[in-house]
Coordinates of C-alpha atoms and ligand atoms in Angstrom, one line a residue:
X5 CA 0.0 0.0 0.0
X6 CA 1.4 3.3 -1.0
X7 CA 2.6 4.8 2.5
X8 CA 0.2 7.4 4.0
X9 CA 2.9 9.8 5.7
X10 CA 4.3 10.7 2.4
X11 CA 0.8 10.9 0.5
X12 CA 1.2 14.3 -0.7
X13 CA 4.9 13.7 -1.8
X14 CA 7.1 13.3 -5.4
X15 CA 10.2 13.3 -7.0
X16 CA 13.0 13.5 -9.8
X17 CA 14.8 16.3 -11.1
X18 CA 13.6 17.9 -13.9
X19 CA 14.0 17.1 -17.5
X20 CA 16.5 20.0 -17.4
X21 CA 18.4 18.8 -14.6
X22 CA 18.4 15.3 -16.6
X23 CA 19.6 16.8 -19.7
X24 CA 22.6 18.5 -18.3
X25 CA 23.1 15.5 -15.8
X26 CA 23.0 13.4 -19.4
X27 CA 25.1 15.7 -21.2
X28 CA 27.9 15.8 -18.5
X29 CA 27.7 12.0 -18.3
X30 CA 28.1 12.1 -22.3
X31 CA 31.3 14.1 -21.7
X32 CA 32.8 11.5 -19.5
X33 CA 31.8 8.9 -21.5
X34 CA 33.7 10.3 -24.7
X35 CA 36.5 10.9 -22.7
X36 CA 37.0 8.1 -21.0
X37 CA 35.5 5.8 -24.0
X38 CA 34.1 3.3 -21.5
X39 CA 31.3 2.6 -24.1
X40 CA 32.0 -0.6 -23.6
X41 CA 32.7 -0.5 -19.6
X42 CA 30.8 -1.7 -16.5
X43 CA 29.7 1.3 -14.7
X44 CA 28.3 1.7 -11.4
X45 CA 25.4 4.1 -12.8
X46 CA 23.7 3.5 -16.0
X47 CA 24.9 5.5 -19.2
X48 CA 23.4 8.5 -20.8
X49 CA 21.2 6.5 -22.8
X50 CA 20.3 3.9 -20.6
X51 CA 18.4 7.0 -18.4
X52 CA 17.1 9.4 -21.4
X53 CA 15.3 6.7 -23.6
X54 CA 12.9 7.9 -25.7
X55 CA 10.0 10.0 -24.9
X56 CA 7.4 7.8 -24.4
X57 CA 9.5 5.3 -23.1
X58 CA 10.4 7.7 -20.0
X59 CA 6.4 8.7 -19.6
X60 CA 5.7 5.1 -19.3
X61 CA 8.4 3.0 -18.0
X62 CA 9.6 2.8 -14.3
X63 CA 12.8 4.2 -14.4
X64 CA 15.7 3.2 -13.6
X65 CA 16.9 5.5 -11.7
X66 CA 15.2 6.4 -8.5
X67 CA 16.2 9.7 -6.9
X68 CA 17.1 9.5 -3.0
X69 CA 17.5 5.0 -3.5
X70 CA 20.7 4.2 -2.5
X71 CA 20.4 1.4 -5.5
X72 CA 19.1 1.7 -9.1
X73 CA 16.4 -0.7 -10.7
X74 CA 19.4 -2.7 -12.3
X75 CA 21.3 -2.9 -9.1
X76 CA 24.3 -0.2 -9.8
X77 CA 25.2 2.3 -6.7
X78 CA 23.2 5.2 -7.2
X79 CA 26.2 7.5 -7.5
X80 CA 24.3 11.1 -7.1
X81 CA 22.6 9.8 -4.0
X82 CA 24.3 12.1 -1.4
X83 CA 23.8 15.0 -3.4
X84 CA 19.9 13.8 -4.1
X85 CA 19.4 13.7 -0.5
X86 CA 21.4 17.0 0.3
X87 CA 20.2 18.9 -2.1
X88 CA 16.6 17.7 -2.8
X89 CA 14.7 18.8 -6.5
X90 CA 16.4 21.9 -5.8
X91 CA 19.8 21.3 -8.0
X92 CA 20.0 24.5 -10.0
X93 CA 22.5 26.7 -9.7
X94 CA 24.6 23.7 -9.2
X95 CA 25.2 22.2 -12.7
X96 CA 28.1 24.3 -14.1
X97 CA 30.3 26.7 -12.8
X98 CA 29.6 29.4 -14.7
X99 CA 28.7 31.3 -11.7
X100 CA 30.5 29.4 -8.8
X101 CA 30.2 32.9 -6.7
X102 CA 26.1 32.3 -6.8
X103 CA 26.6 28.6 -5.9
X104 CA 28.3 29.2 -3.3
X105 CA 26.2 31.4 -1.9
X106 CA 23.0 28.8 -2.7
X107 CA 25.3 26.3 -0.9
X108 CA 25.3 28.5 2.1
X109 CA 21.6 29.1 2.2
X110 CA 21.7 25.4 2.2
X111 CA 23.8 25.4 5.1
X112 CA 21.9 27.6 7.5
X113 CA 18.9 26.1 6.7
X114 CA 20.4 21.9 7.6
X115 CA 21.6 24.1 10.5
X116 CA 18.4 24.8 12.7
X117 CA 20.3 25.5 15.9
X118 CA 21.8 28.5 14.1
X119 CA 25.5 27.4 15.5
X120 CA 26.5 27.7 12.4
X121 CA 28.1 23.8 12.5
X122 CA 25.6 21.1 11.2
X123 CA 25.3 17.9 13.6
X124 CA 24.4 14.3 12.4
X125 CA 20.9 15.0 14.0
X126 CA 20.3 18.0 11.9
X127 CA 21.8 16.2 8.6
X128 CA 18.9 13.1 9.1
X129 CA 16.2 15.4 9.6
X130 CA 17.8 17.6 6.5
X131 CA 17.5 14.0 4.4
X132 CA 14.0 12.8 5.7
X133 CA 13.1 16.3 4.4
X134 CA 14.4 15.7 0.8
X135 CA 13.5 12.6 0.6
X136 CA 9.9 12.9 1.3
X137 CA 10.8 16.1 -1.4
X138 CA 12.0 13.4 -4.2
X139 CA 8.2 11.2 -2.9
X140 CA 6.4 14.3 -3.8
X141 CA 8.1 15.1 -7.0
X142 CA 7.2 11.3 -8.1
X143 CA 3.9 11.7 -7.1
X144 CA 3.3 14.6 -9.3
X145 CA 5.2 13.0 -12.4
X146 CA 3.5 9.8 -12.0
X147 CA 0.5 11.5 -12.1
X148 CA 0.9 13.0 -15.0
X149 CA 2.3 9.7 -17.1
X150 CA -0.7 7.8 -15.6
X151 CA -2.9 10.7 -17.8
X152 CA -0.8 9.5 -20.5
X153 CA -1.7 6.2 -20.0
X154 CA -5.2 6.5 -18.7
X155 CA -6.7 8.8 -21.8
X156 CA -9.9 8.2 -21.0
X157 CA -10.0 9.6 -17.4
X158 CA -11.6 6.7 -15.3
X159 CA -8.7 6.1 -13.2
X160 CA -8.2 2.9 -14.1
X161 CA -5.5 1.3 -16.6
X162 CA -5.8 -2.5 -17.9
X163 CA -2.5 -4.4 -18.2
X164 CA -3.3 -4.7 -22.4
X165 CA -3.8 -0.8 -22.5
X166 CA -0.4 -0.2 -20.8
X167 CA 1.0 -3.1 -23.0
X168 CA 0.1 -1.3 -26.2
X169 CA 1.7 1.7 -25.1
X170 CA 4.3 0.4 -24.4
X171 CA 4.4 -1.8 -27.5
X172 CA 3.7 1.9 -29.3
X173 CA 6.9 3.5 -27.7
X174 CA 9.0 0.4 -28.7
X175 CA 7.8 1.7 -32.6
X176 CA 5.1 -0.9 -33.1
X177 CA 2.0 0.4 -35.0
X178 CA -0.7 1.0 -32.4
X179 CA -4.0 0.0 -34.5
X180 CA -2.0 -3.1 -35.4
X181 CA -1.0 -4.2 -31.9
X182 CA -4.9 -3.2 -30.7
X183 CA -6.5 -4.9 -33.6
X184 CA -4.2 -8.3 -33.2
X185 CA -4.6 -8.2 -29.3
X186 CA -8.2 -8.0 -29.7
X187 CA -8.3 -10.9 -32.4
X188 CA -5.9 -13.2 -29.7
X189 CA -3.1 -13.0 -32.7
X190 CA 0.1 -13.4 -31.7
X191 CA 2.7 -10.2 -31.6
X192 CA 6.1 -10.5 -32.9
X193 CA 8.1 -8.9 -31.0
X194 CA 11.9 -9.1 -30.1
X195 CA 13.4 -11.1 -27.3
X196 CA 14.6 -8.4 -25.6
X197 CA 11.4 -6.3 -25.5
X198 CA 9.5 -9.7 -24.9
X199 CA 11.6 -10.4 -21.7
X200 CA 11.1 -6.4 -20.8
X201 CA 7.5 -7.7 -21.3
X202 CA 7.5 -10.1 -19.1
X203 CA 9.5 -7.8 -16.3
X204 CA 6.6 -5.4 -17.0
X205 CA 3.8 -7.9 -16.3
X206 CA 5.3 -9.2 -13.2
X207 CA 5.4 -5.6 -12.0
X208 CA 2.0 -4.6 -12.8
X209 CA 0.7 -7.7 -11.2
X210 CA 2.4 -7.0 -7.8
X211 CA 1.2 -3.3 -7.7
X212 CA -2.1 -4.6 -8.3
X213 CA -3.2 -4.8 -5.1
X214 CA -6.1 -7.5 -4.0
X215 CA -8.9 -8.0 -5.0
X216 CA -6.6 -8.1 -8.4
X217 CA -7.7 -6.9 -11.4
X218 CA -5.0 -6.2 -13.2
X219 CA -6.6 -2.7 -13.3
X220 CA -4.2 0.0 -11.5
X221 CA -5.4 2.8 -9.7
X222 CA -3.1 6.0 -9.6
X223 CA -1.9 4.7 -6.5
X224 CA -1.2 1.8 -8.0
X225 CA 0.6 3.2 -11.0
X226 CA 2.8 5.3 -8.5
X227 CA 4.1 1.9 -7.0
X228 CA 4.2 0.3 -10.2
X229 CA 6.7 3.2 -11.2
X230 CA 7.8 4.3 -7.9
X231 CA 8.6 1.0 -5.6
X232 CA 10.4 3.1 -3.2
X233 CA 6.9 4.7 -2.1
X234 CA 5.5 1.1 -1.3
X235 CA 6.8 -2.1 1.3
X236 CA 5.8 -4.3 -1.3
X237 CA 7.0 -2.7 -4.1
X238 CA 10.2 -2.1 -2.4
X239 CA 10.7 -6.2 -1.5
X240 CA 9.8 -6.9 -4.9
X241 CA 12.5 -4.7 -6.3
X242 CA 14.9 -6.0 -3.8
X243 CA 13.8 -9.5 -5.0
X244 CA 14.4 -8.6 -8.7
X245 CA 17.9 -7.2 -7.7
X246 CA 18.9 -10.4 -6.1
X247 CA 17.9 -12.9 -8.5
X248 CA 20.0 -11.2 -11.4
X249 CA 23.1 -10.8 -8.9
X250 CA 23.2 -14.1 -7.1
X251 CA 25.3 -17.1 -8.5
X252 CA 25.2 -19.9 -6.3
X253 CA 20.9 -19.7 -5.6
X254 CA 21.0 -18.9 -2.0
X255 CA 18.5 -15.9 -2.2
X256 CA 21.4 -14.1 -0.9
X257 CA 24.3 -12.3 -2.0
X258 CA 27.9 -13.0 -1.0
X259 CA 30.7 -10.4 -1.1
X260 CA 32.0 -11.7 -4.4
X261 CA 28.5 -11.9 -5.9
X262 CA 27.5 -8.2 -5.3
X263 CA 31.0 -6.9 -6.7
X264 CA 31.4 -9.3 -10.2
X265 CA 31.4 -7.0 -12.4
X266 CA 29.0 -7.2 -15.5
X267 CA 29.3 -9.0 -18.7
X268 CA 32.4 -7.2 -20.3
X269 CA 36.2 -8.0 -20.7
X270 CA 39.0 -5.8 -19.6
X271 CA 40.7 -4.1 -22.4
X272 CA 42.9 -1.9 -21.3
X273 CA 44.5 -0.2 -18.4
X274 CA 41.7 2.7 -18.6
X275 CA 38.8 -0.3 -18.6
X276 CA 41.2 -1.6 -15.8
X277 CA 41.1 1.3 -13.2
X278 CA 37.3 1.6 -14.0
X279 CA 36.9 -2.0 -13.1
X280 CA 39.0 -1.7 -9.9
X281 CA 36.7 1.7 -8.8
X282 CA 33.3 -0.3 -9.4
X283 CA 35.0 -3.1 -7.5
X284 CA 36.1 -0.6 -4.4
X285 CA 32.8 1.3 -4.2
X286 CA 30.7 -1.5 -4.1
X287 CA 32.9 -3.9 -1.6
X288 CA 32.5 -0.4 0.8
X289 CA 29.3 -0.5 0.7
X290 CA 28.3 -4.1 1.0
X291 CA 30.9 -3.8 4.0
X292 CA 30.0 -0.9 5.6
X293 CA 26.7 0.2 5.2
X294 CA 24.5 -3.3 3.4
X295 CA 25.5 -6.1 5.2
X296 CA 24.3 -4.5 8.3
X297 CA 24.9 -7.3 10.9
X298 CA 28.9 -7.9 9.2
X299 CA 28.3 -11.4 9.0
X300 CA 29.6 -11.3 5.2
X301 CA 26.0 -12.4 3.7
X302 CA 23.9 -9.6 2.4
X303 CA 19.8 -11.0 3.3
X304 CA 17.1 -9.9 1.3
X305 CA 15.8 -7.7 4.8
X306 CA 19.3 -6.3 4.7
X307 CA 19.0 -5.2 1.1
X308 CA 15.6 -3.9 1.8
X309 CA 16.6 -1.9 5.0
X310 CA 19.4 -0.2 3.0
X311 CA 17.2 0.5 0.0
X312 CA 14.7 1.6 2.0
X313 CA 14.7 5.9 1.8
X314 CA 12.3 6.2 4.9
X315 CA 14.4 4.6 6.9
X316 CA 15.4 6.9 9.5
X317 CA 18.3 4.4 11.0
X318 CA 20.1 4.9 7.5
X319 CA 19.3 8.1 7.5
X320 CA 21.3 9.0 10.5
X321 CA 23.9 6.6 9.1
X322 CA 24.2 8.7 6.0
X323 CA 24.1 11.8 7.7
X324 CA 27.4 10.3 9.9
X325 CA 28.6 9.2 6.8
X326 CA 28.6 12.5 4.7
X327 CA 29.7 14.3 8.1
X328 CA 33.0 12.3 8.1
X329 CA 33.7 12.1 4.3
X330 CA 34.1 16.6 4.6
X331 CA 35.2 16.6 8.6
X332 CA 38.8 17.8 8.2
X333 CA 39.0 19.3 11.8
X334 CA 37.4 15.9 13.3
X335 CA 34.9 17.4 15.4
X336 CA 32.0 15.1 14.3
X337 CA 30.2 18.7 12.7
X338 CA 30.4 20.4 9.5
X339 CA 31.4 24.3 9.4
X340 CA 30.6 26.0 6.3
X341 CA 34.5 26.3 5.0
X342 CA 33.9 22.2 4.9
X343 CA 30.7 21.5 3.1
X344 CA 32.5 24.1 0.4
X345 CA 35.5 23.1 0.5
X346 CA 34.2 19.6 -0.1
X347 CA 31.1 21.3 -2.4
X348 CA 31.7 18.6 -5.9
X349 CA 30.6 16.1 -2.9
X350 CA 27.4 17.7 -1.5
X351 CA 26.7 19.5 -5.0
X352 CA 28.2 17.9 -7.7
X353 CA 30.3 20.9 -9.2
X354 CA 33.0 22.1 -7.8
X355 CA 33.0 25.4 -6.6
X356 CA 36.7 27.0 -6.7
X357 CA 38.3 29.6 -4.5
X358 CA 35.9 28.2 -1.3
X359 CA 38.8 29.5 1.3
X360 CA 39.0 33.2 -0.2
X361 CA 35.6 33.6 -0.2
X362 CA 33.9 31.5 2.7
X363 CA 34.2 34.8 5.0
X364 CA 33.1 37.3 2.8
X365 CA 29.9 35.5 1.5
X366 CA 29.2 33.9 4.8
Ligands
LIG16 CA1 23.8 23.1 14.2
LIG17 CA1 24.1 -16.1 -3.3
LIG18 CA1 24.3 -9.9 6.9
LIG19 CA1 34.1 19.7 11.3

């Protein structure tokens, strides 16, 4: 059921924030030509999609979930929960000056006791915030691409409507899949879209909730998109995530099971050191912060516990995690001259000069 305290809330940056996001991950990609390359998030093209396709299929990427829908580290995460849907002014440096000054707005407002240092205690509550921010922003997209899918208003979409659509956004003709569904003809389709299918149709079944009628509600569409914003979803997502990760069948994933790297041979010293980072950043996590009880097997709860965003136990535990990754003077607080100084962490761009300035704008 899609959880009550976070009704009103939604999500994901806007399409402007993904273009720039898309073009900057273009950039990397060119230079570093990892075409070809495991990567702990998914490429440019893997997010954009077409149109339709992004109206209608869950995305991949879900803003303020520590993992994505394929089971890569969502890399942005700290600066999704830091900075909420409010990212602009932070996507190039053409005026690091006004960042920095957004950046210290930021600050005084993650710092409620005004002592100008922000505690782990005021960092949670600062993530609970933006993450019910990201629930709302998804409640207002899914909204809208449930219209899409729902034209004819009665708030309630079949299975074989959303399957033409999406059939339609894969280039198929739309009469012709409607009048050869109708008639119980078969549909030639691909494999791959045929197993995307199949993904689909579990999905949609699960958000259906009982009596099931394959009919979704709004709600139900939100947490057919969205599983972050129901339990069930959010098991069935963890579920998904193990099955295509685990080797040896367990229902659980071992050290060397979360880190193997995807399909993909190493081709050079650049594919190498890519490898080795994908390798490091996921053994930290399933160390540190997954396997929660360090008894070197990741559970299905576990996964669920760290996947889930309104949890406010890994809340904290990001909050002392972000703390410590920009704490130079070790005094468990941030100051403002180390949330800049550490700004391409908390913001994504870098924002130069951070000592000359801190006093003056601060
Ligand atoms: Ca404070
Ligand atoms: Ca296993
Ligand atoms: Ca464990
Ligand atoms: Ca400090």
């Amino acid at each position: 059921e899609v959880r009550t305290q976070v009704a009103m809330a939604s999500r994901r940056a806007s399409l402007r924030g993904l273009a720039s996001h898309c073009l900057w991950l273009l950039g990397v990609i060119l230079l570093m030509d990892v075409s070809a390359r495991p990567a702990n998030h998914s490429s440019a093209r893997e997010r954009a999609g077409n149109r339709e396709e992004r109206e209608i299929l869950p995305p991949d990427h879900l803003n303020g979930v520590k993992l994505e829908m394929d089971g890569h580290l969502n890399k942005d995460f700290h600066q999704e929960v830091f900075l909420g849907k409010d990212t602009d002014g932070f996507e190039e440096d053409a005026e690091p000056r006004r960042s920095r000054r957004k950046l210290m707005v930021i600050f005084s407002k993650v710092d409620v006791n005004t002592d100008r240092r922000i505690s782990a205690k005021e960092m949670q509550h600062w993530i609970m915030e933006k993450t019910a921010e990201h629930f709302r922003e998804a409640i207002e997209e899914s909204r809208v691409h449930f219209h899409a899918v729902d034209p004819d208003g009665d708030g309630r979409v079949s299975w074989d409507e959303y399957k033409v659509k999406f059939l339609v956004s894969k280039g198929h003709n739309e009469k012709e899949v409607e009048e050869k569904m109708k008639n119980g003809e078969e549909l030639k389709v691909d494999e791959e879209t045929q197993e995307v299918l199949e993904n689909l149709k579990d999905r949609w079944y699960q958000a259906d909730n009982p009596p099931s009628d394959l009919l979704l509600t709004e709600d139900e569409f939100l947490s057919f998109l969205h599983p972050e914003h129901s339990r069930g979803m959010l098991k069935f997502m963890v579920k998904e995530i193990v099955r295509d990760l685990d080797q040896d069948g367990d229902k659980q994933l071992s050290l060397p099971e979360f880190i193997s790297l995807p399909a993909g041979t190493v081709e050079n010293q650049q594919g190498q050191d890519i490898d080795d980072s994908w390798v490091r950043d996921r053994k930290k996590e399933f160390e540190e912060l997954i396997d929660a009880n360090h008894d070197g097997i990741v559970t299905m709860a576990e996964l669920e516990d760290y996947m889930d965003p309104m949890n406010e136990y890994n809340a904290l535990n990001e909050a002392k995690q972000m703390i410590a990754i920009a704490d130079e003077n070790q005094n468990h607080h941030l100051e403002p001259e180390e949330v800049l100084k550490y700004s391409e962490f908390f913001t994504g761009s870098k924002l130069m000069d951070y000592a000359r300035n801190v006093h003056e704008e601060f």
